[in-house]
Phi, psi and omega in degrees: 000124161224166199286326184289004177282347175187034146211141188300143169301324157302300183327308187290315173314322163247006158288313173286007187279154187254126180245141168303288194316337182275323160325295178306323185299310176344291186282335189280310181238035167252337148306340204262333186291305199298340184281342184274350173298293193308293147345287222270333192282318197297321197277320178234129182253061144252191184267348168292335194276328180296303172296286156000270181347302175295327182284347189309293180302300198279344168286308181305329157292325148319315201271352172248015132288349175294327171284343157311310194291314207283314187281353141317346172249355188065019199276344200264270177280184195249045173201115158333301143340331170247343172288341170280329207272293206267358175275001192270321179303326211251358180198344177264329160338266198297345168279313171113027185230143174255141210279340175285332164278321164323319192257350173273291172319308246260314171316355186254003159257350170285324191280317159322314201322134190094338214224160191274023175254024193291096180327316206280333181315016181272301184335299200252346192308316219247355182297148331288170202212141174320133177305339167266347152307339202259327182306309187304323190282334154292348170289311180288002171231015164254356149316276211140326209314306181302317202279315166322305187297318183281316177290321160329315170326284176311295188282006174279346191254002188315138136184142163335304193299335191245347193232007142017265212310309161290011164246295213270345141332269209288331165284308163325316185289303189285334179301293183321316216273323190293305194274009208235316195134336197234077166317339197294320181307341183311320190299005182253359069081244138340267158348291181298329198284303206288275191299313175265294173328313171299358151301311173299288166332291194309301186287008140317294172315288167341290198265019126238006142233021199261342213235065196242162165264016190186074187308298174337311156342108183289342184301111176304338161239035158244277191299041203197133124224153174278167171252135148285144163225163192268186214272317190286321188296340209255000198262298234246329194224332191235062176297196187024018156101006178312308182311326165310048185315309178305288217303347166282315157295001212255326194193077185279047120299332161246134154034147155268354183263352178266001199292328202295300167322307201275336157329290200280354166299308191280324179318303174314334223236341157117343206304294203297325188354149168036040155207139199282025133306045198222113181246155190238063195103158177286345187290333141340290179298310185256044150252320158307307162287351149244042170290165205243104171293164207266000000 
């Protein structure tokens, strides 16, 4: 498969251009939701603003590795240098991930993707799976039980000298949250990383390699899927233009805000014919990931 096979070299050419500003928008509304999930529980304080809040806070955190993700590919602004400077201070920082180890794994899944050195292939290898394995497993992660398991993790690799900076995050967050009226709110935080995020995440994962018809397949749209997602999918599970999974593998060179674009070119163009890697919402994705394989 190759992309030139059905998008033109101008054509390829501005799907790869790079915008500050659409950059910029990017982290402007993925900070402005978390802050404004934070706003609305502090300003009105119950238990709906207060729930509400949390799945918001754990998609924006999943949405700012994504932005981890995207300047790791250099995808983003148009100069290497800021992609390296803000995506790691403005989205891997707060999160606790470094986009220079991040980009050494994650590129060894593009280049594996198809093949059994594929790192991520743990993730998803066993898919599908019984619909009460799939039970079991979001039950362990609307527990805590996963997001526990993973911050333990995390904090067993700990040390000051390196994780400074993501301490000095989280003391910032609670002061601001503290000078606003609601110190209380930091805990939601937490709450969302520990409870919600895992959640998020495993159906990420599912619905871009779990639901493929031929992980083995070198082809991006036998080990690849893409999600179609409603306007609540792109809120809650699939943020930055993520769900366009094929078209990232077909050309992790471009932009997430151009990815939507380059969808309807290939499509339009003949690209998916005869092949199932087009899921239509998550509720798809986890009717795909528990068909029983044959």
């Amino acid at each position: 498969m190759k992309v030139r096979d059905f998008i033109a070299r101008d054509e390829l050419a501005a799907l790869t251009r790079r915008s500050n500003l659409r950059a910029w928008w990017a982290f402007a509304v993925n900070w402005g939701l978390i802050a404004g999930a934070f706003a609305v529980a502090i300003i009105w304080p119950n238990p709906l603003t207060i729930l509400a809040a949390i799945p918001v806070i754990a998609a924006r955190q999943l949405g700012l590795g994504i932005l981890v993700h995207d300047c790791a590919h250099n995808a983003l602004f148009t100069d290497r240098r800021t992609n390296e400077v803000v995506g790691q201070w403005l989205a891997g920082t707060p999160i606790n991930l470094s986009l220079q180890d991040y980009r050494t794994y994650h590129l060894a899944h593009h280049r594996h993707a198809g093949t059994p050195d594929d790192p991520d292939l743990g993730f998803v290898a066993n898919y599908p799976i019984t619909a009460q394995a799939l039970r079991r497993k979001l039950m362990r992660d609307v527990t805590g039980r996963t997001g526990w398991r993973d911050l333990v993790q995390s904090l067993a690799r700990f040390t000051i000298a390196k994780q400074w900076p993501w301490v000095a995050f989280h003391i910032g967050l609670f002061a601001v949250l503290a000078l606003a009226g609601g110190w209380w709110a930091y805990g939601l935080w937490w709450v969302a990383q520990i409870f919600a995020y895992p959640v998020i995440a495993r159906l990420r994962q599912i619905g871009e390699h779990g639901v493929v018809p031929d992980r083995g397949d070198a082809d991006p749209r036998m080990n690849t899927a893409t999600t179609m997602v409603s306007w609540w999918e792109r809120l809650l599970v699939a943020p930055n233009h993520v769900s366009y999974h094929v078209e990232h593998h077909v050309a992790a060179g471009v932009p997430p805000y151009r990815l939507a674009r380059m969808h309807r070119l290939l499509k339009a163009r003949g690209f998916y014919d005869g092949f199932d890697s087009l899921s239509h919402g998550y509720r798809d994705v986890v009717r795909r990931a528990t068909r029983r394989a044959a």
